[in-house]
PDB file of N, CA and C in Angstrom:
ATOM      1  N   UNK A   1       0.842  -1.175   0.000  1.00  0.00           N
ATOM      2  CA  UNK A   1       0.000   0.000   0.000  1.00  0.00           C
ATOM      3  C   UNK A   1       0.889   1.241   0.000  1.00  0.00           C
ATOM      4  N   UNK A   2       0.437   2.037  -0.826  1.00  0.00           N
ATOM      5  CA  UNK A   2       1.520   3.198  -1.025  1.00  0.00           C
ATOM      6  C   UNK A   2       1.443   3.875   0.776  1.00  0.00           C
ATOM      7  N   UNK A   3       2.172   4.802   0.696  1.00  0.00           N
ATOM      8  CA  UNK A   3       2.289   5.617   2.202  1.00  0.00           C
ATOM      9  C   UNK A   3       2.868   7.239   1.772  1.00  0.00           C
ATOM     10  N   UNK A   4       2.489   7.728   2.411  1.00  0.00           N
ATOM     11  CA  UNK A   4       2.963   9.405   2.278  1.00  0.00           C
ATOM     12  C   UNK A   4       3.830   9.720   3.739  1.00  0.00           C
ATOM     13  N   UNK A   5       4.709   9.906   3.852  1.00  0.00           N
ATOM     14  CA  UNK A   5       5.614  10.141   5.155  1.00  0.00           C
ATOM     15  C   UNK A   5       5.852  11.506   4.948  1.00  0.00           C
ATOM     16  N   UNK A   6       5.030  12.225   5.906  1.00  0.00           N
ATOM     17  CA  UNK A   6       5.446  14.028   5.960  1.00  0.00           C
ATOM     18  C   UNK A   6       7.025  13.937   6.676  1.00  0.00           C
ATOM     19  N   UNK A   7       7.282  15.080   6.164  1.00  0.00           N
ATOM     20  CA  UNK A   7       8.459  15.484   6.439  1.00  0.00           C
ATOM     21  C   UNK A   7       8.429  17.391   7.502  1.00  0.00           C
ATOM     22  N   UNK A   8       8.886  17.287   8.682  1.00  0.00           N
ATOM     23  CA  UNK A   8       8.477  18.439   9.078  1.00  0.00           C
ATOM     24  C   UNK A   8       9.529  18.950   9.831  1.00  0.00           C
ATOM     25  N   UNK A   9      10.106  20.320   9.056  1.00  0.00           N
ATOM     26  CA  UNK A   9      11.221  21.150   9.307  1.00  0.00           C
ATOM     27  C   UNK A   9      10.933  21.542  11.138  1.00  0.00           C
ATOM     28  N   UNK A  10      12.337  21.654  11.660  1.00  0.00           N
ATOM     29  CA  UNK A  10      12.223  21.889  13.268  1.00  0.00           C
ATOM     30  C   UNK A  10      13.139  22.588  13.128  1.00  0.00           C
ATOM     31  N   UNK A  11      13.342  23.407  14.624  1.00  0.00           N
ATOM     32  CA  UNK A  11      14.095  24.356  14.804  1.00  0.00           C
ATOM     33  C   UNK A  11      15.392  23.841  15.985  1.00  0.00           C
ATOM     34  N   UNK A  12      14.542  22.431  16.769  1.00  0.00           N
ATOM     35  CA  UNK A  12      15.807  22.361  18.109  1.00  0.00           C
ATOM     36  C   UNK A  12      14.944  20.806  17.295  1.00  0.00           C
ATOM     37  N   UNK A  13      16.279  20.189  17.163  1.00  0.00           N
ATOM     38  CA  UNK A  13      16.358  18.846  16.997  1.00  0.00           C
ATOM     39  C   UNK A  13      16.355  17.268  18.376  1.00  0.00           C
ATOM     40  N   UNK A  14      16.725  18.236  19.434  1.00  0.00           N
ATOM     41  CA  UNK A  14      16.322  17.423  21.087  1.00  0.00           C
ATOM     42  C   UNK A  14      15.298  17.578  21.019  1.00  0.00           C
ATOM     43  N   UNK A  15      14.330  19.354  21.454  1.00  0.00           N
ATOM     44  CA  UNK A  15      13.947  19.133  21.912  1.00  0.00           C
ATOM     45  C   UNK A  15      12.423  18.497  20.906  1.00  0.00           C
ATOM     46  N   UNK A  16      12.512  18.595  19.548  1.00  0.00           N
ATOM     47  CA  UNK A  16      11.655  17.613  18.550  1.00  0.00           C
ATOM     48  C   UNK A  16      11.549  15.914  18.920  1.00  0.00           C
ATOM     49  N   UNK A  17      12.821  15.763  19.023  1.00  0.00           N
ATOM     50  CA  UNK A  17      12.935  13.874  19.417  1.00  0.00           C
ATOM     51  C   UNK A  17      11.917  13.831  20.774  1.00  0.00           C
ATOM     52  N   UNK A  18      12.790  14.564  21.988  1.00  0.00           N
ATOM     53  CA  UNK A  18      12.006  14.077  23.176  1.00  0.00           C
ATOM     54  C   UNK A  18      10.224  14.440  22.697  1.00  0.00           C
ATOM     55  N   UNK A  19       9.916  14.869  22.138  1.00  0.00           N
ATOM     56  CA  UNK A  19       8.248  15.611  21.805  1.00  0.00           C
ATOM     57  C   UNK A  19       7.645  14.369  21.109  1.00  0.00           C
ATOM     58  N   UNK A  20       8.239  13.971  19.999  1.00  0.00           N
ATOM     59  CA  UNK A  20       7.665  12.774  18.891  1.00  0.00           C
ATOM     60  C   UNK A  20       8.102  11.417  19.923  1.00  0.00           C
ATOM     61  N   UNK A  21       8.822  11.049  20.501  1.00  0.00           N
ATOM     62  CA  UNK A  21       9.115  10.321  21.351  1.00  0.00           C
ATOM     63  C   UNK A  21       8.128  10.015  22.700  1.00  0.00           C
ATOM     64  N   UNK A  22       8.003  11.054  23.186  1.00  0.00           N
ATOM     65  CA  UNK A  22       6.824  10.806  24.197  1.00  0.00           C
ATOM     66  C   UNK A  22       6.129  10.670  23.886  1.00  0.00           C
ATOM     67  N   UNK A  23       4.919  10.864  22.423  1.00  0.00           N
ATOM     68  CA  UNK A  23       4.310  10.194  21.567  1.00  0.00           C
ATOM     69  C   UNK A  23       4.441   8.530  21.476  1.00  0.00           C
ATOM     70  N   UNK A  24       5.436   8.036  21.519  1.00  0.00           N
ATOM     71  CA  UNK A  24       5.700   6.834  21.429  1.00  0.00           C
ATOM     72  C   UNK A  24       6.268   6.319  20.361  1.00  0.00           C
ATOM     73  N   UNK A  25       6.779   7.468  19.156  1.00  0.00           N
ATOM     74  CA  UNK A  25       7.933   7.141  18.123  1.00  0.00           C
ATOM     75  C   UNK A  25       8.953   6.916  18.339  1.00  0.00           C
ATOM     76  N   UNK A  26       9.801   5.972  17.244  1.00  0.00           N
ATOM     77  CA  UNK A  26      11.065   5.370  17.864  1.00  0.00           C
ATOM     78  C   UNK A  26      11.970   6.078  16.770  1.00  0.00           C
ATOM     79  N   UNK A  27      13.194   6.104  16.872  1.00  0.00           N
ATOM     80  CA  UNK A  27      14.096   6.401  16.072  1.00  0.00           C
ATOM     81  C   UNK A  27      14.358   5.174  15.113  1.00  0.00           C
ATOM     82  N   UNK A  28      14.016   5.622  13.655  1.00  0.00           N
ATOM     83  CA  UNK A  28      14.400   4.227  12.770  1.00  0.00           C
ATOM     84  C   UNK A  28      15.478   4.585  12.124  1.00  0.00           C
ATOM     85  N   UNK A  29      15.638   5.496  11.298  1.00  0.00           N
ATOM     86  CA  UNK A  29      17.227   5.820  10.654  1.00  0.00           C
ATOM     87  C   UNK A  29      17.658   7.459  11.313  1.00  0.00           C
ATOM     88  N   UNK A  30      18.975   7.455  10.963  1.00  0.00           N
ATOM     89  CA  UNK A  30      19.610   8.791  11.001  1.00  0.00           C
ATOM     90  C   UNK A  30      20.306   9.012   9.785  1.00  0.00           C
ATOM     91  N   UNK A  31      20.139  10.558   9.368  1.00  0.00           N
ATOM     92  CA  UNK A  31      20.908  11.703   8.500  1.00  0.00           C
ATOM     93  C   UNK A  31      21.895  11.687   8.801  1.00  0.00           C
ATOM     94  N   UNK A  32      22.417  11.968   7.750  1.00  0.00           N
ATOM     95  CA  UNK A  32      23.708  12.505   7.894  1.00  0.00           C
ATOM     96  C   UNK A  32      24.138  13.834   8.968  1.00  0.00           C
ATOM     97  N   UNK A  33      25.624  12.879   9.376  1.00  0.00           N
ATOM     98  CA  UNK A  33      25.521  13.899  10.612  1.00  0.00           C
ATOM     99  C   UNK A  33      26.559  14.765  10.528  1.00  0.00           C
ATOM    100  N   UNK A  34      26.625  16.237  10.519  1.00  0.00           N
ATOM    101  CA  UNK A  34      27.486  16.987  10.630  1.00  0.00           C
ATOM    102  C   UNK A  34      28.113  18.012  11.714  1.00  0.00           C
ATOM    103  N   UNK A  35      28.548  19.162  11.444  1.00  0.00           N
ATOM    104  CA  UNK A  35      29.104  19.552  12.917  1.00  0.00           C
ATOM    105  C   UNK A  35      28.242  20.193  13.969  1.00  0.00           C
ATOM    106  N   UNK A  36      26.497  19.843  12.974  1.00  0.00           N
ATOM    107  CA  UNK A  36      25.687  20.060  14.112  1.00  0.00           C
ATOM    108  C   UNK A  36      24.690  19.270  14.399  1.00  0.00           C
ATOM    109  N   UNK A  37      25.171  17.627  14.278  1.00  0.00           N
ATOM    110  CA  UNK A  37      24.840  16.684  14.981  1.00  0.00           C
ATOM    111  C   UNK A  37      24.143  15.989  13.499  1.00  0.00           C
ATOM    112  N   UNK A  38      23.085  15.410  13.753  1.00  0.00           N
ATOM    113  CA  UNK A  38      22.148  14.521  12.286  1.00  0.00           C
ATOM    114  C   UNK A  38      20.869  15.799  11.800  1.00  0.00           C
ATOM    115  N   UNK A  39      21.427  15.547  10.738  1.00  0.00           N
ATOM    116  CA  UNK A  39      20.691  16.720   9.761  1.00  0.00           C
ATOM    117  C   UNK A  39      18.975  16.756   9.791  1.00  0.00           C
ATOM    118  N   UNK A  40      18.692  14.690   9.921  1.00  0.00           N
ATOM    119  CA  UNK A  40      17.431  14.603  10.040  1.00  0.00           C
ATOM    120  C   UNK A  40      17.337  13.206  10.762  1.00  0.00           C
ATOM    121  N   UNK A  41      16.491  13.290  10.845  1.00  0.00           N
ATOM    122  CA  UNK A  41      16.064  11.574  12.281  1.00  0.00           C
ATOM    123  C   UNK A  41      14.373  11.183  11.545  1.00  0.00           C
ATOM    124  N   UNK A  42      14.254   9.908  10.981  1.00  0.00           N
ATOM    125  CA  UNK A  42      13.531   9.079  10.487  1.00  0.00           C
ATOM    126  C   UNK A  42      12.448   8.505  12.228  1.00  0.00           C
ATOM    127  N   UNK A  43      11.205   8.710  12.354  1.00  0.00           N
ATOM    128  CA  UNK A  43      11.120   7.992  13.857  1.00  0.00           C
ATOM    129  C   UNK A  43       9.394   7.276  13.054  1.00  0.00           C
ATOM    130  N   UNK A  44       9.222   6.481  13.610  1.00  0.00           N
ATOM    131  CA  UNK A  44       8.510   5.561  13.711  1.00  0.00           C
ATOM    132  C   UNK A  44       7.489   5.154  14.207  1.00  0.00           C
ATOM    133  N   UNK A  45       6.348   4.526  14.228  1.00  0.00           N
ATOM    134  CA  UNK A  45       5.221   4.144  15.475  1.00  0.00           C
ATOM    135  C   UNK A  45       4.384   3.811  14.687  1.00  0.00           C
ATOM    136  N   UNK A  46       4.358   2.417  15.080  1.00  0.00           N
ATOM    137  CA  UNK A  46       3.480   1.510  14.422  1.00  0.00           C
ATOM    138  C   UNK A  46       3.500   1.478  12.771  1.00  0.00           C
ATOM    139  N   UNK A  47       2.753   2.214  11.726  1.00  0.00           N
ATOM    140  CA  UNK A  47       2.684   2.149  10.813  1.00  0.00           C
ATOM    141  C   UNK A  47       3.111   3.112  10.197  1.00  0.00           C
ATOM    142  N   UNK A  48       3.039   4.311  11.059  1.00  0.00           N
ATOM    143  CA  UNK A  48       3.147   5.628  10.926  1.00  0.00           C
ATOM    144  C   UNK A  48       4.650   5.837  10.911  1.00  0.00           C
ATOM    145  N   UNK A  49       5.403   7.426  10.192  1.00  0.00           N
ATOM    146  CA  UNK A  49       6.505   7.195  10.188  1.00  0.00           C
ATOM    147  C   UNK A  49       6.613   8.774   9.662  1.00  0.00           C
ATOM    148  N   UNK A  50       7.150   9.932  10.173  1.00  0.00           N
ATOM    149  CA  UNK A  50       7.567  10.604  10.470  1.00  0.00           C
ATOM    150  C   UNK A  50       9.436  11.333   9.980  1.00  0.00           C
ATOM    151  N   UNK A  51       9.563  12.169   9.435  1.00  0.00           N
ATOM    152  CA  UNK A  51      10.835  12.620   9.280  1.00  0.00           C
ATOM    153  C   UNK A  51      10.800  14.003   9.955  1.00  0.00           C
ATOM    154  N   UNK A  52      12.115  14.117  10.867  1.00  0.00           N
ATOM    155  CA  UNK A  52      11.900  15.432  11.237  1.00  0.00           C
ATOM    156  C   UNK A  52      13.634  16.157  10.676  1.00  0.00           C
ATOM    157  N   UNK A  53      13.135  17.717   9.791  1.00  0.00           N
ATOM    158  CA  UNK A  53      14.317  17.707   9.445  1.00  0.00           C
ATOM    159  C   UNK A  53      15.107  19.243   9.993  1.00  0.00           C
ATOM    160  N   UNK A  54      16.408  18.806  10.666  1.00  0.00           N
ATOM    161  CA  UNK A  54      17.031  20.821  11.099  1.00  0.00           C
ATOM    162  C   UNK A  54      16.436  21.597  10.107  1.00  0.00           C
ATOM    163  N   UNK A  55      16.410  22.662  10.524  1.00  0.00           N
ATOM    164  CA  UNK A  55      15.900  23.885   9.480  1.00  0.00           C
ATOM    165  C   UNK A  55      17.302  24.410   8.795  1.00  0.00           C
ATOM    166  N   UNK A  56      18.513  24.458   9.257  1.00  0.00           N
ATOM    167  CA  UNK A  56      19.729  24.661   8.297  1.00  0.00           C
ATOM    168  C   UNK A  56      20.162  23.601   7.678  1.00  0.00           C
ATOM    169  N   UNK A  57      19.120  22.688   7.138  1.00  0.00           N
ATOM    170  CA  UNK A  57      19.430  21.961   5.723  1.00  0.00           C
ATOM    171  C   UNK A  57      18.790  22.578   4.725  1.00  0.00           C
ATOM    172  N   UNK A  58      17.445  22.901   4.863  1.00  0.00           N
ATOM    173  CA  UNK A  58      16.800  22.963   4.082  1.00  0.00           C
ATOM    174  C   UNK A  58      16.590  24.131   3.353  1.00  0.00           C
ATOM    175  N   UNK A  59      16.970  24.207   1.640  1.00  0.00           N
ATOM    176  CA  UNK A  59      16.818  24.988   1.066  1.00  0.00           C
ATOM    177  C   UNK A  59      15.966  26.162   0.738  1.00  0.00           C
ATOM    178  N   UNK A  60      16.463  27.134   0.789  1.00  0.00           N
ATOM    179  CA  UNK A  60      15.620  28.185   0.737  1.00  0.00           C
ATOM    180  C   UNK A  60      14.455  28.212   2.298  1.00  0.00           C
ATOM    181  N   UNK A  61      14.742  27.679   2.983  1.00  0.00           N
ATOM    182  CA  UNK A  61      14.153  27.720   4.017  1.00  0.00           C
ATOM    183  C   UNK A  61      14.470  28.556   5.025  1.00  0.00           C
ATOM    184  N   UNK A  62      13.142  29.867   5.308  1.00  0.00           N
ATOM    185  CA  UNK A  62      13.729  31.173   6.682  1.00  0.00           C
ATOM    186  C   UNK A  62      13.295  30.447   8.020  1.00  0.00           C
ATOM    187  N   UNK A  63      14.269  30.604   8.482  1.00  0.00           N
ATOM    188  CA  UNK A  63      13.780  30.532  10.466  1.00  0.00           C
ATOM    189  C   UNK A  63      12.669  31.563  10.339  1.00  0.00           C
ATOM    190  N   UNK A  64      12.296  33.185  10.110  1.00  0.00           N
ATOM    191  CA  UNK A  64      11.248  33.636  10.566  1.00  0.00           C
ATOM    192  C   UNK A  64      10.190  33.551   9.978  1.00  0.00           C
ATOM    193  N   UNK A  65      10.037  32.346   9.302  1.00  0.00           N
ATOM    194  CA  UNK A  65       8.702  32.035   8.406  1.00  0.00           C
ATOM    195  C   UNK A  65       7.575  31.371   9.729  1.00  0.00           C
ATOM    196  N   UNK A  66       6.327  31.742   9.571  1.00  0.00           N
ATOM    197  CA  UNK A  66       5.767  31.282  11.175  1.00  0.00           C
ATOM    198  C   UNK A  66       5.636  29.467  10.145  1.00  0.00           C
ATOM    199  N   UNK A  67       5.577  28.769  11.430  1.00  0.00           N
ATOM    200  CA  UNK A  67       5.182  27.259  11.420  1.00  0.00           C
ATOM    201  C   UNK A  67       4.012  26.586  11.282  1.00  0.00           C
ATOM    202  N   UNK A  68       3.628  25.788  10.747  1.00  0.00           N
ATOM    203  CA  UNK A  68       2.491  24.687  11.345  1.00  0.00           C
ATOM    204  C   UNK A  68       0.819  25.113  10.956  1.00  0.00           C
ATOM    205  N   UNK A  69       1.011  26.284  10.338  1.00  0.00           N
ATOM    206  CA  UNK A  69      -0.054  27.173   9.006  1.00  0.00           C
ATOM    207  C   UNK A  69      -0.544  26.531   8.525  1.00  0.00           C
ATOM    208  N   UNK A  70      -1.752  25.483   8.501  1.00  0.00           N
ATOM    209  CA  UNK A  70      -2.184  24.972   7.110  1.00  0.00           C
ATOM    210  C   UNK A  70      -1.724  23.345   7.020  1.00  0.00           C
ATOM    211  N   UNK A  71      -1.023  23.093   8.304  1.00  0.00           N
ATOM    212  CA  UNK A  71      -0.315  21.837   7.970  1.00  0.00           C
ATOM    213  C   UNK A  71      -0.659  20.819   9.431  1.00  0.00           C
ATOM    214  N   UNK A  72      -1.698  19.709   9.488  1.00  0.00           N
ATOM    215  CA  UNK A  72      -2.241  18.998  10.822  1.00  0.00           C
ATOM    216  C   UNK A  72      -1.628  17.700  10.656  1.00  0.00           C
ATOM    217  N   UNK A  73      -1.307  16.972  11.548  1.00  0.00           N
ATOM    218  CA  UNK A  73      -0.730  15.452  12.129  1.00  0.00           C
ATOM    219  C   UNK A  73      -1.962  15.139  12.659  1.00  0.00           C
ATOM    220  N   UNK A  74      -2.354  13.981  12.448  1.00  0.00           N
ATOM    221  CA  UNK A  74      -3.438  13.707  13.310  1.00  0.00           C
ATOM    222  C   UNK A  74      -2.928  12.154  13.605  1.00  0.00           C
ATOM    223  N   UNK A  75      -2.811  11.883  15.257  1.00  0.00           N
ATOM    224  CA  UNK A  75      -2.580  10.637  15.912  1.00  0.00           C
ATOM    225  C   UNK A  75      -3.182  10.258  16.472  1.00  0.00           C
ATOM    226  N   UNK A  76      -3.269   8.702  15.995  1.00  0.00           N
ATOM    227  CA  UNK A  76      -4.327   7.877  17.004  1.00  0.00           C
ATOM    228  C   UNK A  76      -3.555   7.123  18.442  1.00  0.00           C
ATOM    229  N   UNK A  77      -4.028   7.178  19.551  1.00  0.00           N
ATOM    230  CA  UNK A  77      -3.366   6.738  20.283  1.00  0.00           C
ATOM    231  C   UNK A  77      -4.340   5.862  21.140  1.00  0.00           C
ATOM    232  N   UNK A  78      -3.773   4.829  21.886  1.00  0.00           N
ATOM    233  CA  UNK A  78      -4.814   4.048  22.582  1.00  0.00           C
ATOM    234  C   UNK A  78      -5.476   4.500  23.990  1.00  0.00           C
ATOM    235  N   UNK A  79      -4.693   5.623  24.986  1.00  0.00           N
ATOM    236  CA  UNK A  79      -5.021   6.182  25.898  1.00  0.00           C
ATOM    237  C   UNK A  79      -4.774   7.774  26.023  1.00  0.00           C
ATOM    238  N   UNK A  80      -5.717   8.158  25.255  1.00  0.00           N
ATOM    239  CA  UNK A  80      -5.671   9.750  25.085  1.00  0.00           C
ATOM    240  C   UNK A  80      -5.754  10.574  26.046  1.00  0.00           C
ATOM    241  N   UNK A  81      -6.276   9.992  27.317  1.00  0.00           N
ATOM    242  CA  UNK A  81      -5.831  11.142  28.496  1.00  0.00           C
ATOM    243  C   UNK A  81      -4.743  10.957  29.201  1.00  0.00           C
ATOM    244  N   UNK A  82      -4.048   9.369  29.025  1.00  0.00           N
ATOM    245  CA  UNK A  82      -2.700   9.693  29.570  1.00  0.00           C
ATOM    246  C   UNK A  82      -1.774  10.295  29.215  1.00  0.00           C
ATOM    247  N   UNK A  83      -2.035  10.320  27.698  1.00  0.00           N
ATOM    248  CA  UNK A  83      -0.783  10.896  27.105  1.00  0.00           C
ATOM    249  C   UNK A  83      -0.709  12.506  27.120  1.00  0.00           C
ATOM    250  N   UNK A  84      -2.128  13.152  27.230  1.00  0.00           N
ATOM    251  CA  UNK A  84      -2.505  14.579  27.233  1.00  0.00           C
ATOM    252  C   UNK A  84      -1.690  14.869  28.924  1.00  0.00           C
ATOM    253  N   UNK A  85      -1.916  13.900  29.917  1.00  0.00           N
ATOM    254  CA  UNK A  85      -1.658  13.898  31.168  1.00  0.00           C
ATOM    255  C   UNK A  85       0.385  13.962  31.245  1.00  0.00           C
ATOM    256  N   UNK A  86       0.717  13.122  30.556  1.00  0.00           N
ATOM    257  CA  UNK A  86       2.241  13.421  30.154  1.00  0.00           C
ATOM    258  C   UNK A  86       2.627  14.604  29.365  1.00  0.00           C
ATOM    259  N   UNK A  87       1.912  14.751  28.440  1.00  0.00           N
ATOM    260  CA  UNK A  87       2.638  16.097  27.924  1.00  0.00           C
ATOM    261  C   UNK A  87       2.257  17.300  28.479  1.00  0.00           C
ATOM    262  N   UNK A  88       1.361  17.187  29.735  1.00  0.00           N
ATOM    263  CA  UNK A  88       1.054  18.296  29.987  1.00  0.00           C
ATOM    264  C   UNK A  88       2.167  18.411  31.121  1.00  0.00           C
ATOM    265  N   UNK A  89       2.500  17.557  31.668  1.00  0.00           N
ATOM    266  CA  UNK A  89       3.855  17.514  32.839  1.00  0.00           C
ATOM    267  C   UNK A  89       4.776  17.817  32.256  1.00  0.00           C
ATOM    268  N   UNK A  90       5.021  17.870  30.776  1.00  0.00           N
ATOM    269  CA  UNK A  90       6.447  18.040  29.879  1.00  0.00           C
ATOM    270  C   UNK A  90       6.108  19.381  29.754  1.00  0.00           C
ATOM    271  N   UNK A  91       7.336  20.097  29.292  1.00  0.00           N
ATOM    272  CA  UNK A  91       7.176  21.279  28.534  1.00  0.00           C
ATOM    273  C   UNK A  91       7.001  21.528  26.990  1.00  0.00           C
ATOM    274  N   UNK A  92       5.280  20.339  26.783  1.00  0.00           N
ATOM    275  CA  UNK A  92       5.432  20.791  25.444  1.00  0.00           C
ATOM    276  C   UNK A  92       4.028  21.553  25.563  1.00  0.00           C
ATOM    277  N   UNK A  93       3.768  22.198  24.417  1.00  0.00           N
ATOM    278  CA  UNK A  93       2.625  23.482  24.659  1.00  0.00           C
ATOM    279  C   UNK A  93       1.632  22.946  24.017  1.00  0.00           C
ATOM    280  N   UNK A  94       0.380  23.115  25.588  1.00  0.00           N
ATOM    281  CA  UNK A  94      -0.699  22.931  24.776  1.00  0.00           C
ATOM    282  C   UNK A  94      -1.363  23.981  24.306  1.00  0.00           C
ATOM    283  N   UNK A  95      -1.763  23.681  22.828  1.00  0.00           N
ATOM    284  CA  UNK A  95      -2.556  25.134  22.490  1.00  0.00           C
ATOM    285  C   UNK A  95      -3.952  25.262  22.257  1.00  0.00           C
ATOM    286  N   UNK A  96      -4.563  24.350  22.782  1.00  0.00           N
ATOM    287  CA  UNK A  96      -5.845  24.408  23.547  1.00  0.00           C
ATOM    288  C   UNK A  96      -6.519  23.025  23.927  1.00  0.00           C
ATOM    289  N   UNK A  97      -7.044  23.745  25.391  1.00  0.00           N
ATOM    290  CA  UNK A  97      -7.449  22.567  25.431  1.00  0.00           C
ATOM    291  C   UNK A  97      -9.101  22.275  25.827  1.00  0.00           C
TER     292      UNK A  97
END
């Protein structure tokens, strides 16, 4: 069955892993890595599969362009208030709830 794997430019490459990670994605491949660590990280979960890539790879690409405009992830997960219950203990932002 074909598959479409988004690809989605980040700005801090930690703190992206720990975020898709507490999700419950795994790391499947790594980018090439240069003197500022792996360019991009391949992560995983279940069927689903994810690329997240530094923003100083990518061509023609501004840091002050705003983010996430027009563009939704939608995840299924098996216990949706625990995980709302973990990321709300993390510092990732909820933007509404």
């Amino acid at each position: 069955m074909p598959k479409i794997i988004p690809e989605v430019v980040i700005s801090n490459m930690d703190r992206s892993m720990a975020f898709y990670t507490s999700l419950g994605f795994v790391q499947d491949q790594v980018g090439i890595v240069d003197d500022n660590g792996s360019q991009w990280y391949s992560l995983v979960l279940g069927e689903a599969t994810v690329v997240i890539l530094r923003e100083d790879t990518v061509d023609g690409f501004r840091s002050d362009t705003p983010r996430g405009y027009g563009t939704h992830l939608y995840l299924t997960v098996d216990d949706v208030d625990g995980l709302y219950a973990q990321l709300k203990a993390s510092d990732a932002k909820i933007v509404h709830e």
